[in-house]
Amino acid sequence: MNATALKPHLGWPLFMLFVTGVAYGLTYSLTGTAVRAGVPLIAYVFWLGLGAGVIMLVLSFLFRAPPGVSFAHIKGFTVTGTTGFAIPYIIVAIVLERNLPAGVMSMIIALAPLMTYLGAVIFRLERAWWLRFLGLIAGIGGIVLIAVPEASLPSPDLVVWVLIALLVPLGYATTTIAAALMRPPAMDSLAFSAGFFLAPLPILAVAMVARGDLWVFGGTFGEGEWALVLSMVVQGLGIYLFLELVMLMGPVFFTTVNFITPITGILFGMAFFGERLSFWVLIALVPLFLGLLLVILPRKTAAP
């Protein structure tokens, strides 16, 4: 079914959006489970990329749409895969290993559209608008509510890991801006997903060896191994749905997934780790959502 046939009917895109939000929210709890069970940080990200990449590569060949191998393709895969997958997921694994709540991590991701807008203004991809800058300020206020009050986090020592976690939405914003500036060749979503995961693997392999994180699946599967395998499937599905939704409905529609991911991330954190977030963290959802809403408002309808 083509995009023209699908776009007028919101039911299917909304369902895809919901599934994507659930997948993204689940990812952080699965990552926390794997690294806390003993899977080394870089090894986790390497195997995640390899597994998800192979799954999407096999599917792309089955549907006769393999990824391109031109210089433009490789450059696009490497830049987007490194900034949108390899680096962010190394950081996610690090902060979750340090026991930052998975629910808090999913809330921080909601800053990605705000950072994307700021980058778009800096690189002159979009004009500045005071209402969207107000959204940026509101989003920053939400992070302040998470980091500053002493009772907001399980331990005051986690504040520094909240600040480090901000590199994750920054990485996602960088991916979006890089894709817009580089204009990688158009291709099937399965093909792009495969290249996205596989291209940064050499970088991850070098980092894994340098850090001494060599690890392979053993003969028995514990919760860490099962969490890693499930992450491969969830990540592949999430990136594929992201690409399909952007193609069908546009990037602004897709950014609304950031209303779903924090909620599902909090619920999965409660289910997996028994997390109970403080009043301040839950209140922080209000300025985060407000900031996101202001950033995604269409200018032609929101401007006075």
mmCIF file of C-alpha atoms in Angstrom:
data_model
loop_
_atom_site.group_PDB
_atom_site.id
_atom_site.type_symbol
_atom_site.label_atom_id
_atom_site.label_comp_id
_atom_site.label_asym_id
_atom_site.label_seq_id
_atom_site.Cartn_x
_atom_site.Cartn_y
_atom_site.Cartn_z
ATOM 1 C CA MET A 1 0.000 0.000 0.000
ATOM 2 C CA ASN A 2 1.434 3.374 -0.981
ATOM 3 C CA ALA A 3 1.822 6.508 1.109
ATOM 4 C CA THR A 4 -0.968 8.352 -0.755
ATOM 5 C CA ALA A 5 -3.460 5.664 0.157
ATOM 6 C CA LEU A 6 -2.391 5.545 3.788
ATOM 7 C CA LYS A 7 -2.020 9.195 4.669
ATOM 8 C CA PRO A 8 -5.709 10.199 4.791
ATOM 9 C CA HIS A 9 -6.459 7.356 7.199
ATOM 10 C CA LEU A 10 -4.891 8.120 10.571
ATOM 11 C CA GLY A 11 -5.726 4.817 12.252
ATOM 12 C CA TRP A 12 -2.725 2.857 10.931
ATOM 13 C CA PRO A 13 -0.128 5.645 11.390
ATOM 14 C CA LEU A 14 -1.398 6.270 14.940
ATOM 15 C CA PHE A 15 -1.088 2.570 15.718
ATOM 16 C CA MET A 16 2.453 2.566 14.296
ATOM 17 C CA LEU A 17 3.259 5.642 16.386
ATOM 18 C CA PHE A 18 2.000 3.952 19.550
ATOM 19 C CA VAL A 19 4.011 0.780 18.846
ATOM 20 C CA THR A 20 7.121 2.918 18.248
ATOM 21 C CA GLY A 21 6.623 4.738 21.552
ATOM 22 C CA VAL A 22 6.237 1.432 23.385
ATOM 23 C CA ALA A 23 9.342 0.019 21.662
ATOM 24 C CA TYR A 24 11.437 3.072 22.544
ATOM 25 C CA GLY A 25 10.206 3.050 26.142
ATOM 26 C CA LEU A 26 10.982 -0.673 26.470
ATOM 27 C CA THR A 27 14.502 -0.223 25.098
ATOM 28 C CA TYR A 28 15.813 1.540 28.194
ATOM 29 C CA SER A 29 14.591 -1.144 30.583
ATOM 30 C CA LEU A 30 16.032 -3.878 28.370
ATOM 31 C CA THR A 31 19.368 -2.045 28.258
ATOM 32 C CA GLY A 32 19.365 -1.660 32.035
ATOM 33 C CA THR A 33 18.565 -5.355 32.472
ATOM 34 C CA ALA A 34 21.405 -6.450 30.179
ATOM 35 C CA VAL A 35 24.185 -4.258 31.569
ATOM 36 C CA ARG A 36 23.166 -4.830 35.185
ATOM 37 C CA ALA A 37 23.254 -8.578 34.486
ATOM 38 C CA GLY A 38 26.885 -8.319 33.431
ATOM 39 C CA VAL A 39 26.912 -7.746 29.669
ATOM 40 C CA PRO A 40 29.821 -5.296 29.087
ATOM 41 C CA LEU A 41 28.803 -1.833 27.897
ATOM 42 C CA ILE A 42 30.438 -1.635 24.474
ATOM 43 C CA ALA A 43 29.819 -5.316 23.800
ATOM 44 C CA TYR A 44 26.121 -4.749 24.457
ATOM 45 C CA VAL A 45 25.907 -1.948 21.893
ATOM 46 C CA PHE A 46 28.025 -3.887 19.364
ATOM 47 C CA TRP A 47 25.882 -7.017 19.536
ATOM 48 C CA LEU A 48 22.708 -4.947 19.533
ATOM 49 C CA GLY A 49 23.780 -3.234 16.309
ATOM 50 C CA LEU A 50 24.959 -6.477 14.726
ATOM 51 C CA GLY A 51 21.776 -8.361 15.581
ATOM 52 C CA ALA A 52 19.378 -5.600 14.555
ATOM 53 C CA GLY A 53 21.410 -4.885 11.418
ATOM 54 C CA VAL A 54 21.463 -8.515 10.285
ATOM 55 C CA ILE A 55 17.711 -8.849 10.874
ATOM 56 C CA MET A 56 16.987 -5.768 8.749
ATOM 57 C CA LEU A 57 19.557 -6.794 6.096
ATOM 58 C CA VAL A 58 17.956 -10.226 5.665
ATOM 59 C CA LEU A 59 14.515 -8.620 5.398
ATOM 60 C CA SER A 60 15.774 -6.089 2.849
ATOM 61 C CA PHE A 61 17.079 -8.914 0.635
ATOM 62 C CA LEU A 62 13.870 -10.893 1.069
ATOM 63 C CA PHE A 63 11.910 -7.875 -0.150
ATOM 64 C CA ARG A 64 14.492 -7.244 -2.907
ATOM 65 C CA ALA A 65 15.547 -3.824 -1.622
ATOM 66 C CA PRO A 66 19.127 -4.226 -0.325
ATOM 67 C CA PRO A 67 21.017 -1.149 0.909
ATOM 68 C CA GLY A 68 23.162 0.800 -1.553
ATOM 69 C CA VAL A 69 26.947 0.785 -1.289
ATOM 70 C CA SER A 70 27.884 4.072 -2.972
ATOM 71 C CA PHE A 71 30.004 6.627 -1.123
ATOM 72 C CA ALA A 72 26.912 8.745 -0.457
ATOM 73 C CA HIS A 73 25.125 5.742 1.033
ATOM 74 C CA ILE A 74 28.074 4.715 3.225
ATOM 75 C CA LYS A 75 28.572 8.272 4.449
ATOM 76 C CA GLY A 76 24.903 8.634 5.307
ATOM 77 C CA PHE A 77 24.800 5.271 7.104
ATOM 78 C CA THR A 78 27.982 5.943 9.080
ATOM 79 C CA VAL A 79 27.118 9.450 10.245
ATOM 80 C CA THR A 80 23.497 8.703 11.171
ATOM 81 C CA GLY A 81 24.334 5.302 12.659
ATOM 82 C CA THR A 82 27.147 6.712 14.809
ATOM 83 C CA THR A 83 25.291 9.780 16.100
ATOM 84 C CA GLY A 84 21.844 8.170 16.265
ATOM 85 C CA PHE A 85 22.758 4.700 17.522
ATOM 86 C CA ALA A 86 26.329 3.889 18.544
ATOM 87 C CA ILE A 87 27.162 6.923 20.708
ATOM 88 C CA PRO A 88 23.688 7.371 22.254
ATOM 89 C CA TYR A 89 23.405 3.726 23.217
ATOM 90 C CA ILE A 90 26.852 3.621 24.759
ATOM 91 C CA ILE A 91 25.770 6.563 26.919
ATOM 92 C CA VAL A 92 22.424 4.922 27.725
ATOM 93 C CA ALA A 93 24.212 1.748 28.816
ATOM 94 C CA ILE A 94 26.649 3.741 30.974
ATOM 95 C CA VAL A 95 24.029 5.790 32.829
ATOM 96 C CA LEU A 96 21.697 2.826 33.358
ATOM 97 C CA GLU A 97 24.606 0.776 34.673
ATOM 98 C CA ARG A 98 25.067 3.592 37.194
ATOM 99 C CA ASN A 99 21.416 3.011 38.231
ATOM 100 C CA LEU A 100 19.851 6.105 36.699
ATOM 101 C CA PRO A 101 16.130 5.140 36.592
ATOM 102 C CA ALA A 102 15.003 3.922 33.168
ATOM 103 C CA GLY A 103 11.913 6.138 33.515
ATOM 104 C CA VAL A 104 14.075 9.246 33.934
ATOM 105 C CA MET A 105 16.149 8.236 30.900
ATOM 106 C CA SER A 106 13.012 7.975 28.764
ATOM 107 C CA MET A 107 11.926 11.447 29.909
ATOM 108 C CA ILE A 108 15.270 12.981 28.932
ATOM 109 C CA ILE A 109 14.799 11.635 25.398
ATOM 110 C CA ALA A 110 11.827 14.002 25.045
ATOM 111 C CA LEU A 111 14.377 16.810 24.681
ATOM 112 C CA ALA A 112 15.457 15.498 21.253
ATOM 113 C CA PRO A 113 12.923 17.537 19.212
ATOM 114 C CA LEU A 114 13.777 20.671 21.208
ATOM 115 C CA MET A 115 17.494 20.224 20.527
ATOM 116 C CA THR A 116 16.732 19.455 16.884
ATOM 117 C CA TYR A 117 14.899 22.757 16.519
ATOM 118 C CA LEU A 118 17.799 24.648 18.100
ATOM 119 C CA GLY A 119 20.239 22.973 15.697
ATOM 120 C CA ALA A 120 17.963 23.728 12.746
ATOM 121 C CA VAL A 121 18.012 27.421 13.671
ATOM 122 C CA ILE A 122 21.803 27.444 14.131
ATOM 123 C CA PHE A 123 22.357 25.831 10.709
ATOM 124 C CA ARG A 124 19.668 28.038 9.133
ATOM 125 C CA LEU A 125 17.449 25.112 8.214
ATOM 126 C CA GLU A 126 14.549 26.854 9.959
ATOM 127 C CA ARG A 127 13.732 30.407 10.999
ATOM 128 C CA ALA A 128 13.779 31.353 14.663
ATOM 129 C CA TRP A 129 10.390 31.778 16.358
ATOM 130 C CA TRP A 130 9.890 33.065 19.894
ATOM 131 C CA LEU A 131 7.193 30.478 20.715
ATOM 132 C CA ARG A 132 9.516 27.587 19.953
ATOM 133 C CA PHE A 133 12.316 29.145 21.980
ATOM 134 C CA LEU A 134 9.803 29.330 24.828
ATOM 135 C CA GLY A 135 9.386 25.580 24.304
ATOM 136 C CA LEU A 136 13.150 25.131 24.667
ATOM 137 C CA ILE A 137 13.092 27.027 27.959
ATOM 138 C CA ALA A 138 10.181 24.897 29.213
ATOM 139 C CA GLY A 139 12.065 21.704 28.329
ATOM 140 C CA ILE A 140 15.154 22.913 30.195
ATOM 141 C CA GLY A 141 12.895 23.679 33.155
ATOM 142 C CA GLY A 142 11.749 20.063 33.148
ATOM 143 C CA ILE A 143 15.316 18.801 33.359
ATOM 144 C CA VAL A 144 16.016 21.246 36.200
ATOM 145 C CA LEU A 145 13.075 19.754 38.127
ATOM 146 C CA ILE A 146 14.654 16.321 37.709
ATOM 147 C CA ALA A 147 18.226 17.282 38.599
ATOM 148 C CA VAL A 148 18.045 20.024 41.243
ATOM 149 C CA PRO A 149 15.659 18.970 44.068
ATOM 150 C CA GLU A 150 17.452 16.658 46.506
ATOM 151 C CA ALA A 151 14.509 14.255 46.679
ATOM 152 C CA SER A 152 13.961 13.955 42.913
ATOM 153 C CA LEU A 153 16.469 11.142 42.290
ATOM 154 C CA PRO A 154 17.285 7.990 44.305
ATOM 155 C CA SER A 155 20.718 9.486 45.046
ATOM 156 C CA PRO A 156 22.173 13.013 44.670
ATOM 157 C CA ASP A 157 25.169 11.375 42.965
ATOM 158 C CA LEU A 158 22.930 10.641 39.971
ATOM 159 C CA VAL A 159 22.702 14.329 39.007
ATOM 160 C CA VAL A 160 25.962 14.109 37.057
ATOM 161 C CA TRP A 161 24.594 11.088 35.161
ATOM 162 C CA VAL A 162 21.454 13.059 34.282
ATOM 163 C CA LEU A 163 23.721 15.689 32.725
ATOM 164 C CA ILE A 164 25.684 13.022 30.828
ATOM 165 C CA ALA A 165 22.394 11.493 29.653
ATOM 166 C CA LEU A 166 21.607 14.794 27.914
ATOM 167 C CA LEU A 167 24.148 13.736 25.271
ATOM 168 C CA VAL A 168 21.632 11.134 24.067
ATOM 169 C CA PRO A 169 18.944 13.533 22.775
ATOM 170 C CA LEU A 170 21.790 15.720 21.517
ATOM 171 C CA GLY A 171 23.000 12.746 19.464
ATOM 172 C CA TYR A 172 19.510 12.166 18.062
ATOM 173 C CA ALA A 173 19.233 15.854 17.159
ATOM 174 C CA THR A 174 22.639 15.674 15.458
ATOM 175 C CA THR A 175 21.428 12.717 13.400
ATOM 176 C CA THR A 176 18.383 14.628 12.195
ATOM 177 C CA ILE A 177 20.391 17.744 11.294
ATOM 178 C CA ALA A 178 23.131 15.681 9.599
ATOM 179 C CA ALA A 179 20.555 13.840 7.510
ATOM 180 C CA ALA A 180 19.038 17.151 6.414
ATOM 181 C CA LEU A 181 22.419 18.684 5.528
ATOM 182 C CA MET A 182 23.894 15.616 3.825
ATOM 183 C CA ARG A 183 20.680 14.611 2.044
ATOM 184 C CA PRO A 184 21.486 10.860 1.865
ATOM 185 C CA PRO A 185 19.964 9.028 -1.132
ATOM 186 C CA ALA A 186 16.332 7.997 -0.774
ATOM 187 C CA MET A 187 15.909 4.265 -0.193
ATOM 188 C CA ASP A 188 13.619 1.637 1.267
ATOM 189 C CA SER A 189 13.178 1.778 5.050
ATOM 190 C CA LEU A 190 14.467 -1.777 5.512
ATOM 191 C CA ALA A 191 17.639 -0.970 3.570
ATOM 192 C CA PHE A 192 18.288 2.221 5.514
ATOM 193 C CA SER A 193 17.675 0.431 8.826
ATOM 194 C CA ALA A 194 20.248 -2.232 7.917
ATOM 195 C CA GLY A 195 22.901 0.343 6.979
ATOM 196 C CA PHE A 196 22.088 2.453 10.042
ATOM 197 C CA PHE A 197 22.956 -0.407 12.402
ATOM 198 C CA LEU A 198 25.783 -2.067 10.471
ATOM 199 C CA ALA A 199 27.856 0.953 9.370
ATOM 200 C CA PRO A 200 29.100 1.976 12.869
ATOM 201 C CA LEU A 201 30.076 -1.593 13.821
ATOM 202 C CA PRO A 202 33.808 -1.133 12.959
ATOM 203 C CA ILE A 203 33.941 1.872 15.307
ATOM 204 C CA LEU A 204 32.196 -0.127 18.033
ATOM 205 C CA ALA A 205 34.528 -3.095 17.482
ATOM 206 C CA VAL A 206 37.606 -0.902 17.993
ATOM 207 C CA ALA A 207 36.056 0.651 21.113
ATOM 208 C CA MET A 208 35.150 -2.797 22.454
ATOM 209 C CA VAL A 209 38.711 -4.075 22.075
ATOM 210 C CA ALA A 210 40.242 -0.867 23.469
ATOM 211 C CA ARG A 211 38.031 -0.982 26.559
ATOM 212 C CA GLY A 212 38.494 -4.724 27.073
ATOM 213 C CA ASP A 213 34.764 -5.388 26.698
ATOM 214 C CA LEU A 214 35.128 -8.531 24.590
ATOM 215 C CA TRP A 215 32.111 -10.739 25.189
ATOM 216 C CA VAL A 216 30.213 -13.428 23.300
ATOM 217 C CA PHE A 217 27.019 -15.347 23.937
ATOM 218 C CA GLY A 218 27.624 -18.383 26.115
ATOM 219 C CA GLY A 219 25.967 -21.771 26.147
ATOM 220 C CA THR A 220 23.307 -20.738 28.652
ATOM 221 C CA PHE A 221 20.990 -17.748 28.381
ATOM 222 C CA GLY A 222 20.392 -15.604 31.429
ATOM 223 C CA GLU A 223 18.246 -12.492 31.703
ATOM 224 C CA GLY A 224 21.054 -10.336 30.278
ATOM 225 C CA GLU A 225 21.311 -12.411 27.103
ATOM 226 C CA TRP A 226 17.551 -12.552 26.603
ATOM 227 C CA ALA A 227 17.280 -8.786 27.156
ATOM 228 C CA LEU A 228 19.956 -8.236 24.501
ATOM 229 C CA VAL A 229 18.219 -10.499 21.961
ATOM 230 C CA LEU A 230 14.872 -8.805 22.569
ATOM 231 C CA SER A 231 16.578 -5.415 22.210
ATOM 232 C CA MET A 232 17.779 -6.414 18.726
ATOM 233 C CA VAL A 233 14.199 -7.059 17.612
ATOM 234 C CA VAL A 234 12.789 -3.998 19.367
ATOM 235 C CA GLN A 235 15.452 -1.685 17.941
ATOM 236 C CA GLY A 236 15.048 -2.991 14.413
ATOM 237 C CA LEU A 237 11.295 -2.539 14.634
ATOM 238 C CA GLY A 238 11.615 0.940 16.155
ATOM 239 C CA ILE A 239 13.939 2.310 13.458
ATOM 240 C CA TYR A 240 11.863 0.762 10.675
ATOM 241 C CA LEU A 241 8.647 2.318 12.019
ATOM 242 C CA PHE A 242 10.430 5.658 12.476
ATOM 243 C CA LEU A 243 11.450 5.726 8.810
ATOM 244 C CA GLU A 244 8.038 4.584 7.603
ATOM 245 C CA LEU A 245 6.197 7.184 9.697
ATOM 246 C CA VAL A 246 8.443 10.006 8.520
ATOM 247 C CA MET A 247 7.816 8.916 4.923
ATOM 248 C CA LEU A 248 4.046 8.598 5.373
ATOM 249 C CA MET A 249 3.230 11.470 7.704
ATOM 250 C CA GLY A 250 6.311 13.678 7.970
ATOM 251 C CA PRO A 251 8.813 14.406 10.774
ATOM 252 C CA VAL A 252 6.488 16.683 12.784
ATOM 253 C CA PHE A 253 3.932 13.887 13.144
ATOM 254 C CA PHE A 254 6.663 11.497 14.277
ATOM 255 C CA THR A 255 7.950 13.843 16.995
ATOM 256 C CA THR A 256 4.702 13.236 18.882
ATOM 257 C CA VAL A 257 6.146 9.818 19.776
ATOM 258 C CA ASN A 258 7.930 11.757 22.505
ATOM 259 C CA PHE A 259 4.597 12.087 24.294
ATOM 260 C CA ILE A 260 4.367 8.280 24.417
ATOM 261 C CA THR A 261 7.957 7.208 25.139
ATOM 262 C CA PRO A 262 8.327 8.863 28.586
ATOM 263 C CA ILE A 263 5.078 7.311 29.809
ATOM 264 C CA THR A 264 5.904 3.822 28.559
ATOM 265 C CA GLY A 265 9.488 4.191 29.809
ATOM 266 C CA ILE A 266 8.234 5.027 33.309
ATOM 267 C CA LEU A 267 5.798 2.083 33.282
ATOM 268 C CA PHE A 268 8.454 -0.371 32.064
ATOM 269 C CA GLY A 269 10.891 0.956 34.679
ATOM 270 C CA MET A 270 8.302 0.252 37.366
ATOM 271 C CA ALA A 271 7.638 -3.239 35.966
ATOM 272 C CA PHE A 272 11.294 -4.241 35.445
ATOM 273 C CA PHE A 273 13.042 -2.587 38.399
ATOM 274 C CA GLY A 274 10.280 -1.555 40.799
ATOM 275 C CA GLU A 275 11.134 2.118 40.183
ATOM 276 C CA ARG A 276 9.059 4.658 42.050
ATOM 277 C CA LEU A 277 9.779 8.107 40.693
ATOM 278 C CA SER A 278 9.560 11.092 42.992
ATOM 279 C CA PHE A 279 6.930 13.836 42.871
ATOM 280 C CA TRP A 280 9.464 16.230 41.315
ATOM 281 C CA VAL A 281 10.295 13.840 38.462
ATOM 282 C CA LEU A 282 6.635 13.276 37.631
ATOM 283 C CA ILE A 283 5.917 17.013 37.780
ATOM 284 C CA ALA A 284 8.815 17.496 35.330
ATOM 285 C CA LEU A 285 6.672 15.778 32.688
ATOM 286 C CA VAL A 286 4.508 18.924 32.501
ATOM 287 C CA PRO A 287 7.185 21.388 31.262
ATOM 288 C CA LEU A 288 8.773 18.652 29.119
ATOM 289 C CA PHE A 289 5.490 17.980 27.326
ATOM 290 C CA LEU A 290 4.694 21.696 27.128
ATOM 291 C CA GLY A 291 8.084 22.391 25.574
ATOM 292 C CA LEU A 292 7.624 19.582 23.063
ATOM 293 C CA LEU A 293 4.143 20.840 22.139
ATOM 294 C CA LEU A 294 5.409 24.372 21.525
ATOM 295 C CA VAL A 295 8.268 23.126 19.348
ATOM 296 C CA ILE A 296 6.075 20.953 17.094
ATOM 297 C CA LEU A 297 3.287 23.531 16.654
ATOM 298 C CA PRO A 298 2.941 24.473 12.960
ATOM 299 C CA ARG A 299 4.020 28.077 12.599
ATOM 300 C CA LYS A 300 1.379 29.033 10.051
ATOM 301 C CA THR A 301 -1.450 28.087 12.433
ATOM 302 C CA ALA A 302 0.149 29.017 15.761
ATOM 303 C CA ALA A 303 1.558 32.431 14.840
ATOM 304 C CA PRO A 304 -0.618 35.441 15.700
#
